[in-house]
């Protein structure tokens, strides 16, 4: 509540400042704000208000704000600034952010981008350009080239002197990388060790040569896992020849972990939209979501075919239709539950492909427990409402078999997907539900015909 | 594949070393391994093998391994060591980990814990004990008291001298906290600024007084968000009087983000098990999962009641039963999709309560688009299979209404939950599916009676 009030207050003072002619009071207000605070009200502002706020910010704050916005929004916003203004803001960005923003601008308006590139400091531009060759979801796309590298022959005193010079530009000076003359990574040295060392100690005597590094094409999920497992603050990135080309810092990885979790969650809900929800319009949401739904709806027509096939069974004992949603719905829920557990455990590497048999055996037993519990419930429920023992038995058995099958399908599909290089998260709760609707109906009608055969006419007892 | 091969090799060399009498070759092998490598094969080892490995590790590595294991496993394992061995390992733990482990041991075997506590260094014990008063899921439970604090009157030269002394014990020396004589937090100073400063500069001239700190009872999710939003490496924690009591580092937060995502994913799949999947036996999985399933199965019996109520409609036109899974299944899938998007956006604070109307309006329009698309598909599908225009129209209209309703239910329930202080993730895909099964059936039968009334006998047309 307090937080919301603060945001409302900030928003109204911003609006008041925006309404005045000229920008002196706006600039004064912005000076008191942290870019993070601006970000909290950002999407409550109209597009033209955002443009005016950006133009009134000093380049440093504008750069920080910009780096937090999506690549889709950046070029639109920058259109409102003059090319000189854009250049000033871009030069304040970290090289990795600059590379991403230039890419986004290029896609949006190549001519304008050409103009801005010509105005940028050539040295800054060259560093950013060297980063664009890497995939955004790999270590190369995450890293910054602003690391500090030193030589093994330097003394602690020399390194400290060197640090004082380069400190303002480096992303972190707390880990120093020791490289040879070809830039190959030989060791790492922490500033902590450096300041406790005697000034004459050589880097070669202090450095740690057990280095864990990744290559530029290592997937960002693996980068995040290595940093998390080892509690690293920084991870060096090398090219295929072992030459140091950049570092990934733990704060970059924090965003990766959140983004990867969001991606998994969206996939598990069969709703991958790969854009901020707030910025998606209904037409986009429709297209992104319909692609999955169409697949599911078409698969679901199989349920019609199954029931249509056994229509005569239902024609004779109509009440059997009344149990369909309960039976197949429970199958879907059981399957979605276990798929959720398995997909997440595969994603966090708690489970690997080789664990499949262990999971199968565990879920077979869990499925039997669930099946028996719900089967007994189902049989009693039918007895109470219909008092027909044969129907009760048929429904009870169906429930047992559906629960066990659902458990095994939910446990197996994610492994099958992983086996064939598909993200297990694409199993999705809606996907499992759809599979179990079809499978559940097949089980139901086979059991009904088997148990209730004598109660049914000859025509319905066929396959 | 390479990774798996490496693990298999490691496992067989471990097993070979374990089979020899005595532990000299085991100790030699363990010396070459990083605790992280051990962790990768940990659950492939038998319980007694794990105990022997732990006993053969040097206390430092044993502590690192132990800190990565769950609180359930720690006390069991430590049982295999002598109290002196346990004490040595525990003294190598970080204070926050020591506090957690002692708590776990206390729950497992209070007498043994008493004995170990008596052997521990009283100073280390006191620090750990001071941490146990905090909730594990709050800043107090995440923080470590191993920070470095300095006085505003010290010079850069004095601070560097002080750092050389305290460096080995502090979790990080890269951010120094400036406190007054009552330990109240006044500012922060980075080691980076310190080493570029003139040796005579006072801390008061260099420190940054715009400090963002959290209180000990701040929820860990909020701690993670603040660190991620500001790209902090460390966040100070103060007590209600503003006295500095600890720091939370970004690597602790990395685990929090992963754990919170897992918790959300489990809730969204209606499968919260709050224990490592690998360690859960079928009976535990059954109990944890059944609690949600029972609720869902019982709710699902409503579908029986609805169909039972309209049984005569189905008795007259049996084919209507064949469309039930397709209709309600699609409703469940549409609802689960939108709930997934909304729940995740609420969790990442992309959406707040005040955004409800925006979401409702957006999803109403998306629902209409989806509804019309699937309604038209449904009507044609029916026409092709049955060539009865009235049934086609009834089914088409039902599909439109179910899609729109599912979209609005899926968008609204997470907000309703948040409004009443319930975690929106508890909406869950299975939960939405169950709600939409019941709602979908009600819509279906009302529309069927309305459109097909003339085709039905008098008895079935009633409410």
XYZ file of C-alpha atoms in Angstrom, chain A:
463
model
C 0.000 0.000 0.000
C 2.793 2.419 0.994
C 4.685 1.508 -2.108
C 1.627 2.132 -4.308
C 1.046 5.509 -2.657
C 4.659 6.465 -3.318
C 4.291 5.542 -6.954
C 1.073 7.539 -7.317
C 2.745 10.559 -5.749
C 5.766 10.276 -8.011
C 3.524 9.925 -11.027
C 1.528 13.042 -10.228
C 4.595 15.175 -9.552
C 6.081 13.945 -12.845
C 2.861 14.818 -14.668
C 2.782 18.251 -13.068
C 6.356 18.915 -14.160
C 5.582 17.680 -17.671
C 2.672 20.078 -18.040
C 4.791 23.186 -17.510
C 6.260 24.869 -20.559
C 9.945 24.088 -21.079
C 11.747 21.502 -18.993
C 13.506 23.313 -16.123
C 11.247 21.937 -13.372
C 11.182 18.515 -15.012
C 14.984 18.421 -15.085
C 15.093 19.497 -11.432
C 12.683 16.749 -10.433
C 14.543 14.110 -12.457
C 17.798 15.048 -10.776
C 16.369 13.865 -7.440
C 15.245 10.507 -8.826
C 17.096 7.235 -9.306
C 16.497 5.648 -12.761
C 15.017 2.675 -10.903
C 12.265 4.890 -9.478
C 11.475 6.177 -12.958
C 11.220 2.624 -14.184
C 8.478 1.901 -11.664
C 6.155 4.500 -13.171
C 7.440 4.106 -16.719
C 4.492 2.178 -18.138
C 1.992 4.506 -16.484
C 3.319 7.328 -18.648
C 2.090 7.962 -22.186
C 4.538 7.458 -25.051
C 5.118 11.181 -25.598
C 5.631 11.682 -21.864
C 8.277 8.954 -21.848
C 10.053 10.625 -24.741
C 10.113 13.962 -22.953
C 11.381 12.399 -19.731
C 14.176 10.632 -21.588
C 15.178 13.837 -23.355
C 15.320 15.724 -20.047
C 17.477 13.142 -18.252
C 21.222 13.562 -18.106
C 22.946 11.067 -20.452
C 24.204 8.881 -17.599
C 20.745 8.321 -16.078
C 19.170 8.036 -19.526
C 21.625 5.252 -20.332
C 20.825 3.381 -17.131
C 17.093 3.669 -17.789
C 17.495 2.637 -21.413
C 19.504 -0.461 -20.511
C 16.556 -1.731 -18.467
C 14.014 -1.353 -21.283
C 13.262 -4.026 -23.861
C 15.022 -4.043 -27.231
C 11.642 -3.418 -28.833
C 11.064 -0.217 -26.928
C 14.544 1.287 -27.129
C 14.641 2.404 -30.788
C 11.140 3.896 -30.653
C 12.115 6.019 -27.687
C 15.449 7.116 -29.122
C 13.632 8.419 -32.188
C 12.491 11.328 -30.057
C 16.048 12.513 -29.382
C 18.420 14.302 -31.721
C 21.298 12.215 -33.084
C 23.755 14.113 -30.879
C 21.620 13.393 -27.817
C 21.358 9.724 -28.781
C 25.119 9.528 -29.190
C 25.721 10.988 -25.742
C 23.346 8.492 -24.133
C 24.765 5.525 -26.032
C 28.314 6.360 -25.032
C 27.294 5.987 -21.376
C 26.063 2.419 -21.900
C 28.134 -0.619 -20.992
C 29.613 -2.198 -24.146
C 27.314 -5.246 -23.944
C 24.226 -3.042 -23.592
C 25.453 -0.748 -26.372
C 25.843 -3.729 -28.700
C 22.265 -4.838 -27.975
C 20.832 -1.348 -28.407
C 22.661 -0.716 -31.697
C 21.309 -4.036 -32.952
C 17.776 -3.019 -31.985
C 18.187 0.397 -33.672
C 19.565 -1.239 -36.801
C 16.437 -3.382 -37.124
C 14.208 -0.376 -36.562
C 15.805 2.333 -38.738
C 19.086 1.461 -40.521
C 19.650 4.989 -41.895
C 19.336 6.701 -38.554
C 21.607 4.097 -37.017
C 24.259 4.775 -39.654
C 24.141 8.460 -38.741
C 24.473 7.759 -35.011
C 27.305 5.276 -35.543
C 29.257 7.961 -37.412
C 28.977 10.245 -34.372
C 30.000 7.611 -31.789
C 33.515 7.398 -30.383
C 35.193 4.912 -32.794
C 36.917 3.070 -29.946
C 33.665 2.494 -28.035
C 31.963 1.467 -31.257
C 34.663 -1.077 -32.110
C 34.298 -2.816 -28.738
C 30.511 -2.979 -29.058
C 30.757 -4.295 -32.620
C 33.088 -7.075 -31.544
C 30.323 -8.279 -29.213
C 27.530 -8.400 -31.789
C 28.947 -11.497 -33.411
C 27.863 -13.566 -30.393
C 24.473 -15.139 -29.747
C 22.541 -13.184 -27.121
C 21.706 -16.344 -25.178
C 25.317 -17.498 -24.964
C 28.252 -16.484 -22.784
C 29.557 -14.236 -25.593
C 26.305 -12.286 -25.579
C 26.279 -11.920 -21.794
C 29.883 -10.940 -21.251
C 31.500 -7.535 -21.048
C 35.009 -6.911 -22.341
C 35.637 -4.443 -19.468
C 37.812 -6.769 -17.400
C 41.243 -6.078 -15.984
C 44.081 -8.291 -17.140
C 47.599 -8.291 -15.768
C 50.904 -10.084 -16.436
C 52.329 -12.802 -14.207
C 55.618 -10.911 -13.857
C 54.067 -7.777 -12.315
C 54.469 -7.112 -8.585
C 51.578 -6.420 -6.204
C 52.703 -2.790 -6.059
C 52.723 -2.470 -9.856
C 49.286 -4.053 -10.159
C 47.810 -1.648 -7.591
C 49.290 1.284 -9.491
C 47.852 -0.081 -12.735
C 44.438 -0.565 -11.107
C 44.299 3.061 -9.988
C 44.595 4.017 -13.667
C 42.108 1.599 -15.249
C 39.632 1.429 -12.377
C 37.013 3.871 -13.725
C 36.379 1.872 -16.912
C 36.369 -1.713 -15.664
C 33.146 -3.515 -14.737
C 34.869 -5.062 -11.752
C 38.388 -4.721 -10.434
C 37.910 -7.304 -7.710
C 39.059 -10.170 -9.881
C 42.115 -9.669 -12.052
C 42.943 -12.064 -14.829
C 46.491 -13.081 -15.548
C 47.236 -13.571 -19.254
C 50.334 -14.365 -21.299
C 51.565 -12.328 -24.296
C 48.997 -13.991 -26.608
C 46.223 -13.105 -24.169
C 45.760 -16.701 -23.086
C 44.246 -17.034 -19.605
C 46.776 -18.360 -17.085
C 45.355 -17.539 -13.691
C 43.157 -15.354 -11.561
C 44.000 -13.073 -8.673
C 41.561 -11.409 -6.320
C 41.984 -7.849 -5.153
C 41.590 -9.259 -1.653
C 44.777 -11.307 -2.013
C 46.485 -8.380 -3.657
C 45.961 -5.908 -0.844
C 47.145 -8.289 1.862
C 50.243 -9.253 -0.152
C 53.679 -7.750 0.312
C 54.189 -5.014 -2.360
C 57.064 -6.914 -3.957
C 55.223 -10.235 -4.360
C 54.911 -11.258 -8.011
C 51.523 -12.023 -9.510
C 52.802 -15.490 -10.484
C 53.269 -16.339 -6.801
C 49.786 -15.183 -5.760
C 47.590 -16.218 -8.647
C 45.251 -19.193 -8.588
C 45.840 -21.358 -11.648
C 42.790 -23.595 -11.135
C 40.581 -21.491 -13.358
C 37.069 -22.359 -14.365
C 36.215 -20.518 -17.590
C 33.531 -20.896 -20.248
C 33.753 -20.478 -24.011
C 31.899 -17.754 -25.881
C 29.308 -20.226 -27.178
C 28.444 -21.742 -23.777
C 24.674 -21.532 -23.244
C 23.561 -18.885 -20.742
C 21.789 -21.520 -18.632
C 25.076 -23.360 -18.173
C 26.849 -20.098 -17.361
C 24.235 -19.421 -14.680
C 24.585 -22.927 -13.265
C 28.366 -22.728 -13.017
C 28.220 -19.348 -11.284
C 25.500 -20.545 -8.894
C 27.177 -23.862 -8.082
C 30.544 -22.270 -7.306
C 29.230 -19.055 -5.757
C 31.336 -17.087 -8.237
C 31.106 -13.310 -8.513
C 32.665 -13.305 -11.987
C 33.315 -15.973 -14.605
C 35.925 -15.482 -17.372
C 34.995 -16.185 -21.005
C 37.619 -17.444 -23.463
C 37.646 -17.989 -27.221
C 38.326 -21.430 -28.735
C 42.087 -20.782 -28.453
C 41.850 -20.090 -24.722
C 42.310 -16.325 -25.121
C 40.443 -14.222 -22.572
C 37.742 -12.168 -24.333
C 35.378 -11.124 -21.542
C 33.809 -11.721 -18.143
C 30.265 -12.516 -17.051
C 29.285 -11.040 -13.682
C 26.822 -12.600 -11.266
C 24.338 -9.725 -11.601
C 23.958 -10.441 -15.326
C 23.267 -14.040 -14.414
C 20.559 -13.057 -11.934
C 18.500 -11.697 -14.821
C 19.218 -14.847 -16.824
C 17.885 -17.071 -14.033
C 14.687 -15.023 -13.790
C 14.240 -14.933 -17.571
C 14.863 -18.655 -17.942
C 12.340 -19.395 -15.171
C 9.781 -17.180 -16.918
C 10.444 -18.943 -20.210
C 9.974 -22.350 -18.552
C 6.812 -21.265 -16.769
C 5.330 -19.899 -19.989
C 6.156 -23.089 -21.829
C 4.692 -25.233 -19.073
C 1.469 -23.239 -19.373
C 1.615 -23.592 -23.184
C 1.765 -19.796 -23.366
C 5.197 -18.719 -24.662
C 4.893 -15.044 -25.632
C 8.575 -13.923 -25.467
C 7.663 -10.285 -24.822
C 6.719 -8.367 -21.662
C 3.069 -9.140 -20.940
C 2.312 -5.476 -20.333
C 3.498 -4.553 -23.816
C 1.617 -7.309 -25.662
C -1.591 -6.240 -27.367
C -4.583 -8.592 -27.715
C -3.814 -9.353 -31.350
C -0.274 -10.426 -30.493
C -1.489 -12.418 -27.482
C -4.038 -14.076 -29.726
C -1.492 -15.092 -32.342
C 1.101 -16.335 -29.854
C -1.417 -18.284 -27.799
C -3.543 -19.562 -30.675
C -0.595 -21.383 -32.243
C -0.499 -23.721 -29.233
C -4.236 -23.812 -28.702
C -4.920 -24.821 -32.300
C -2.623 -27.812 -31.869
C -4.426 -28.698 -28.636
C -7.926 -28.181 -30.056
C -7.169 -30.316 -33.082
C -5.703 -33.066 -30.854
C -8.775 -32.748 -28.677
C -11.046 -33.637 -31.614
C -9.728 -37.158 -31.049
C -11.903 -37.226 -27.924
C -14.931 -36.657 -30.161
C -13.887 -39.545 -32.378
C -13.447 -41.890 -29.420
C -16.826 -41.050 -27.908
C -18.496 -41.094 -31.316
C -17.075 -44.587 -31.829
C -18.626 -45.801 -28.568
C -21.791 -43.732 -28.923
C -24.043 -46.765 -28.601
C -22.654 -47.565 -25.153
C -23.680 -44.118 -23.958
C -27.046 -44.417 -25.727
C -27.799 -47.463 -23.575
C -26.491 -46.195 -20.256
C -26.620 -42.393 -20.473
C -25.329 -41.863 -16.949
C -21.925 -43.122 -18.106
C -21.509 -39.807 -19.943
C -21.870 -37.947 -16.668
C -18.627 -39.441 -15.317
C -16.480 -38.471 -18.316
C -15.248 -35.047 -17.130
C -14.511 -36.351 -13.622
C -12.470 -39.274 -14.962
C -10.475 -37.559 -17.666
C -10.126 -34.326 -15.673
C -8.522 -36.208 -12.796
C -6.211 -37.933 -15.269
C -5.161 -34.536 -16.592
C -4.569 -33.149 -13.112
C -2.504 -36.133 -11.959
C -0.434 -35.995 -15.161
C 0.098 -32.229 -14.951
C 1.265 -32.532 -11.332
C 3.937 -35.102 -12.000
C 5.038 -33.433 -15.265
C 5.513 -30.193 -13.316
C 7.787 -31.899 -10.785
C 9.815 -33.731 -13.414
C 10.170 -30.765 -15.806
C 11.430 -28.511 -13.032
C 13.835 -31.125 -11.666
C 15.212 -31.617 -15.203
C 15.606 -27.855 -15.608
C 17.547 -27.451 -12.352
C 19.646 -30.536 -13.223
C 18.387 -32.292 -10.125
C 17.382 -35.006 -12.599
C 19.329 -36.143 -15.659
C 18.351 -38.459 -18.512
C 20.014 -41.384 -16.749
C 17.578 -41.028 -13.816
C 14.600 -42.084 -15.919
C 14.232 -45.593 -14.524
C 14.408 -44.293 -10.953
C 11.665 -41.759 -11.716
C 9.543 -44.314 -13.566
C 9.685 -46.731 -10.641
C 8.981 -43.987 -8.100
C 6.022 -42.651 -10.075
C 4.648 -46.121 -10.791
C 4.342 -46.674 -7.048
C 3.003 -43.175 -6.391
C 0.520 -43.685 -9.233
C -0.714 -46.939 -7.710
C -1.253 -45.217 -4.346
C -3.135 -42.335 -5.996
C -5.063 -44.694 -8.273
C -6.248 -46.938 -5.460
C -7.264 -43.959 -3.310
C -9.260 -42.298 -6.103
C -10.591 -45.641 -7.415
C -12.078 -46.485 -4.029
C -13.504 -42.959 -3.744
C -15.003 -43.231 -7.226
C -16.601 -46.629 -6.577
C -18.260 -45.424 -3.382
C -19.354 -42.197 -5.038
C -21.091 -44.173 -7.797
C -22.679 -46.558 -5.309
C -24.157 -43.678 -3.357
C -25.612 -42.006 -6.452
C -26.627 -45.028 -8.506
C -26.470 -48.082 -6.265
C -25.358 -50.202 -9.209
C -22.411 -52.342 -8.096
C -21.228 -53.225 -11.604
C -21.045 -49.586 -12.683
C -19.282 -48.763 -9.410
C -16.702 -51.461 -10.060
C -16.163 -50.342 -13.663
C -15.696 -46.705 -12.625
C -13.380 -47.658 -9.753
C -11.145 -49.738 -12.018
C -11.134 -47.012 -14.680
C -10.013 -44.444 -12.100
C -7.164 -46.693 -10.907
C -5.906 -47.252 -14.452
C -6.256 -43.608 -15.500
C -4.340 -42.383 -12.432
C -1.489 -44.810 -12.979
C -1.326 -44.084 -16.715
C -1.438 -40.324 -16.132
C 1.380 -40.582 -13.621
C 3.566 -42.558 -16.004
C 2.760 -40.354 -19.022
C 3.477 -37.204 -16.989
C 6.764 -38.677 -15.745
C 7.878 -40.042 -19.139
C 7.038 -37.298 -21.660
C 9.511 -34.740 -20.235
C 12.312 -37.331 -20.408
C 11.311 -38.265 -23.955
C 11.439 -34.590 -24.953
C 14.857 -34.105 -23.348
C 16.086 -37.285 -25.053
C 15.265 -35.825 -28.467
C 16.698 -32.405 -27.682
C 13.336 -30.707 -27.132
C 12.872 -28.518 -24.044
C 11.005 -30.728 -21.508
C 9.011 -27.643 -20.454
C 7.143 -27.914 -23.764
C 5.362 -30.950 -22.298
C 3.075 -28.314 -20.685
C 0.112 -28.853 -18.390
C -2.386 -28.250 -21.235
C -0.468 -30.740 -23.394
C -0.614 -33.469 -20.732
C -4.300 -32.710 -20.112
C -5.063 -33.154 -23.798
C -3.162 -36.438 -24.048
C -4.876 -37.743 -20.921
C -8.329 -36.766 -22.213
C -7.880 -39.061 -25.199
C -6.107 -41.868 -23.322
C -8.578 -41.648 -20.431
C -11.582 -42.077 -22.746
C -10.033 -45.112 -24.412
C -9.409 -46.726 -21.010
C -12.912 -45.844 -19.835
C -14.765 -47.388 -22.749
C -12.634 -50.557 -22.824
C -13.271 -51.155 -19.111
C -16.967 -50.341 -19.396
C -17.445 -52.826 -22.227
C -15.437 -55.459 -20.361
C -17.307 -55.123 -17.045
C -20.736 -54.013 -18.237
C -20.800 -56.163 -21.386
C -23.753 -58.219 -20.131
C -25.809 -55.043 -19.483
C -25.208 -53.716 -22.998
C -26.854 -54.677 -26.289
C -24.843 -56.721 -28.806
C -24.075 -53.741 -31.070
C -22.326 -51.722 -28.392
C -20.084 -54.477 -27.160
C -17.959 -54.372 -30.337
C -14.519 -52.674 -30.302
